[in-house]
mmCIF file of C-alpha atoms in Angstrom:
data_model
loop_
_atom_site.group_PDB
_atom_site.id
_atom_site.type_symbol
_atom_site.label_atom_id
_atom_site.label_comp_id
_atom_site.label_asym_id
_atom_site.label_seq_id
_atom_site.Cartn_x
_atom_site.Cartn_y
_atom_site.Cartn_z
ATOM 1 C CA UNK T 1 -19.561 -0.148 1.106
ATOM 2 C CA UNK T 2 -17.229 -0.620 3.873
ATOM 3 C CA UNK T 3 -13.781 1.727 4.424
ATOM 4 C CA UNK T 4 -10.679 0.578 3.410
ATOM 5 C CA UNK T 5 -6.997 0.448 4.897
ATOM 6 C CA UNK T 6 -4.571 0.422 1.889
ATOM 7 C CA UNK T 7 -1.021 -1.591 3.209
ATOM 8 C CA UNK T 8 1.910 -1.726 0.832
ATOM 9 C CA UNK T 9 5.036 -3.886 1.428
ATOM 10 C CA UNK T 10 7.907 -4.726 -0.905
ATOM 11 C CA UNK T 11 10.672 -7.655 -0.519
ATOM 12 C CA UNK T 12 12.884 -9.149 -3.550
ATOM 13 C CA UNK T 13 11.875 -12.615 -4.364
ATOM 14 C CA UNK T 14 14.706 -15.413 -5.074
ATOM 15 C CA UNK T 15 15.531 -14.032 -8.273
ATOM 16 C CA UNK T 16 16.232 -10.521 -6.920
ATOM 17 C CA UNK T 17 13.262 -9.002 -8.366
ATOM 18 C CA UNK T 18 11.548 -6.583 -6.655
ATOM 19 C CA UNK T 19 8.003 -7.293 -5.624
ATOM 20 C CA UNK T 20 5.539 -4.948 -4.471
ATOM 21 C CA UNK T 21 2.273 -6.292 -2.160
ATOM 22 C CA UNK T 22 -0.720 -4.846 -1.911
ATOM 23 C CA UNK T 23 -3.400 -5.561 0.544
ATOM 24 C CA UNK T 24 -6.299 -4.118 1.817
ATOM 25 C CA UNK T 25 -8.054 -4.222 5.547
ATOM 26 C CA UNK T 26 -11.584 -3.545 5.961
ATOM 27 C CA UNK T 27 -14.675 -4.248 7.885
ATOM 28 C CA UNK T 28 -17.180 -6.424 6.618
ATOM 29 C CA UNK T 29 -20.260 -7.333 8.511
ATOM 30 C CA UNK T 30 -18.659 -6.173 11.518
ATOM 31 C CA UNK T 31 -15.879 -7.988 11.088
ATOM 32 C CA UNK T 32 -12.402 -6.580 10.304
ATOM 33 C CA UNK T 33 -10.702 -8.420 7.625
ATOM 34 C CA UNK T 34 -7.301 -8.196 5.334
ATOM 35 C CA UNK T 35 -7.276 -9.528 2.050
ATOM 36 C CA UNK T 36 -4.018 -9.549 -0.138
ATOM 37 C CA UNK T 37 -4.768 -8.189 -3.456
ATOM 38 C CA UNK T 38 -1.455 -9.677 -4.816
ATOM 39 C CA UNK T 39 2.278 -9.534 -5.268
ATOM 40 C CA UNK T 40 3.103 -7.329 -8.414
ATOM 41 C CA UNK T 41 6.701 -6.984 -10.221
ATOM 42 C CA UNK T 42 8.241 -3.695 -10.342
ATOM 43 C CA UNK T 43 10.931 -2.627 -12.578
ATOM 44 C CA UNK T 44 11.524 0.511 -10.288
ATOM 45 C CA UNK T 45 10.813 1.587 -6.647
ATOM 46 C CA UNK T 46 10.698 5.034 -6.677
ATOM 47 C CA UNK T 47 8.184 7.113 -5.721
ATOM 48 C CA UNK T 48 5.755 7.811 -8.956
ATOM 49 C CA UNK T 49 6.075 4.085 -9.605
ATOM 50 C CA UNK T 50 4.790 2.769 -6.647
ATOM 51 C CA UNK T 51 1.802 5.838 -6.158
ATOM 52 C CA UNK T 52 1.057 5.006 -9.892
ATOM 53 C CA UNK T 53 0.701 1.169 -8.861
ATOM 54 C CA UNK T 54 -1.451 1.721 -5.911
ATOM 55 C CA UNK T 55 -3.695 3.664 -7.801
ATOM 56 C CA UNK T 56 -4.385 1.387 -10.892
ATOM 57 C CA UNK T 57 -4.995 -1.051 -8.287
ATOM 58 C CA UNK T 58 -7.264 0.130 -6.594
ATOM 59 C CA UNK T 59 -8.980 1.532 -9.816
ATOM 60 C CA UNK T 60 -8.533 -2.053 -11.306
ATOM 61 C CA UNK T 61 -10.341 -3.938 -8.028
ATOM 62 C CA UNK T 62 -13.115 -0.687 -9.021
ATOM 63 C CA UNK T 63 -12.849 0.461 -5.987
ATOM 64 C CA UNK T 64 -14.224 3.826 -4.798
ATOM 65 C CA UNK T 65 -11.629 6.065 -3.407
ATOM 66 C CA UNK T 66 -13.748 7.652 -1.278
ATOM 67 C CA UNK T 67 -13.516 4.835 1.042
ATOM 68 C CA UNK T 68 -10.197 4.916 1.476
ATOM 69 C CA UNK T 69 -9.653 6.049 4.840
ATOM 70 C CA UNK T 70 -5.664 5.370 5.296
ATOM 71 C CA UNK T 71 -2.568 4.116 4.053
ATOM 72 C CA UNK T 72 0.410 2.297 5.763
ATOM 73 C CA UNK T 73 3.436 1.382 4.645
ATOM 74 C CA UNK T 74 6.746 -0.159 6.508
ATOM 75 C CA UNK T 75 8.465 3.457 6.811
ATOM 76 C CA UNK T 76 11.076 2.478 4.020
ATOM 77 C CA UNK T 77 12.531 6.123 2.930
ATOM 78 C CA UNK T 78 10.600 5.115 -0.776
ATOM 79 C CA UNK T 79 7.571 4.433 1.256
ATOM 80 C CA UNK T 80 7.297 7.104 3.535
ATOM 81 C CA UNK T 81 10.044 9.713 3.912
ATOM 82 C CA UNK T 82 10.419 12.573 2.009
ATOM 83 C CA UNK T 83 7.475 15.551 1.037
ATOM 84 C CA UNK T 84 7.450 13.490 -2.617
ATOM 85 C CA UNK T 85 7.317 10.205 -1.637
ATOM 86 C CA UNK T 86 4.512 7.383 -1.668
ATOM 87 C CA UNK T 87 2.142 9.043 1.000
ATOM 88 C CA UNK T 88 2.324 12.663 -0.595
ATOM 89 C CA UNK T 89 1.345 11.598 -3.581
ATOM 90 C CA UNK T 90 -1.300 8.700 -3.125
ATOM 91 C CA UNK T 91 -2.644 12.177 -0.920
ATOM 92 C CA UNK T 92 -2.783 14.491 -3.465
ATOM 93 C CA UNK T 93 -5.364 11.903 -5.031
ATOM 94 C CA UNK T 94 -7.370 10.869 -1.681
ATOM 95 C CA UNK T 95 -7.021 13.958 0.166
ATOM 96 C CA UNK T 96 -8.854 12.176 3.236
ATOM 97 C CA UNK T 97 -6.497 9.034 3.133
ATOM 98 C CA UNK T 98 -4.409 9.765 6.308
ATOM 99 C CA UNK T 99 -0.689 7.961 6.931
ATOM 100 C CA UNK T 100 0.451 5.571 9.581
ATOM 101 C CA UNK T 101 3.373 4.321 9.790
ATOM 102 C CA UNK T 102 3.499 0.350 10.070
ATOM 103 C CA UNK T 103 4.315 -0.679 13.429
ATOM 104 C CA UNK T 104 3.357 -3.927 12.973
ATOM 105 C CA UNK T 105 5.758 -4.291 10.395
ATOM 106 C CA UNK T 106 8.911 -4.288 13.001
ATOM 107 C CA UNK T 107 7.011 -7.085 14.944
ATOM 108 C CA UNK T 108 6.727 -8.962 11.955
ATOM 109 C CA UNK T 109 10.716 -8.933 11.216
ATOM 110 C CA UNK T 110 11.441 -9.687 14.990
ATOM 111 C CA UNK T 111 9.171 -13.391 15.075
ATOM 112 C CA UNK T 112 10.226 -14.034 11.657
ATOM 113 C CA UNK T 113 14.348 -13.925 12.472
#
């Protein structure tokens, strides 16, 4: 089994509902790769939501933890800022799953405005 780079993004879609996307990067063959595991409703955006999302996820796709190597999210305050938040806690279950911040994410905003 390959490692695995857990990404999480969230956006409101037309309605105004809050959408939370999951992918994951890995290496395959050699190859590095990013699939998007979906685009999932969320009634609330705090911390224990989101952690508890990521994790039936990834338990869902039956994926072992173990390969989880790192997580990134956009460096939203719910996504990475306090001891509590998102990282903490998806850390407390995959002790080895280190944090980095999404750089690419900036990038992303600038080319799409």
């Amino acid at each position: 089994p390959s490692t695995s780079l857990v990404l999480v993004d969230e956006a409101n879609n037309a309605p105004k509902r809050e959408q939370l996307c999951l992918l994951l990067r890995f290496c395959g063959k050699g190859i590095i790769q990013e699939r998007a595991q979906g685009c999932f409703h969320m009634e609330n955006l705090n911390a224990e939501s989101v952690s508890k999302m990521i994790i039936e996820k990834l338990q869902h796709l039956k994926l072992d933890i173990n390969y989880i190597f790192a997580q990134c999210y956009d460096g939203a305050s719910v996504l990475s800022g306090h001891l509590k938040d998102i990282q903490a806690r998806i850390q407390e279950r995959i002790t080895h799953a280190i944090y980095g911040k999404c750089c690419p994410h900036r990038l992303n905003l600038v080319i799409a405005d």
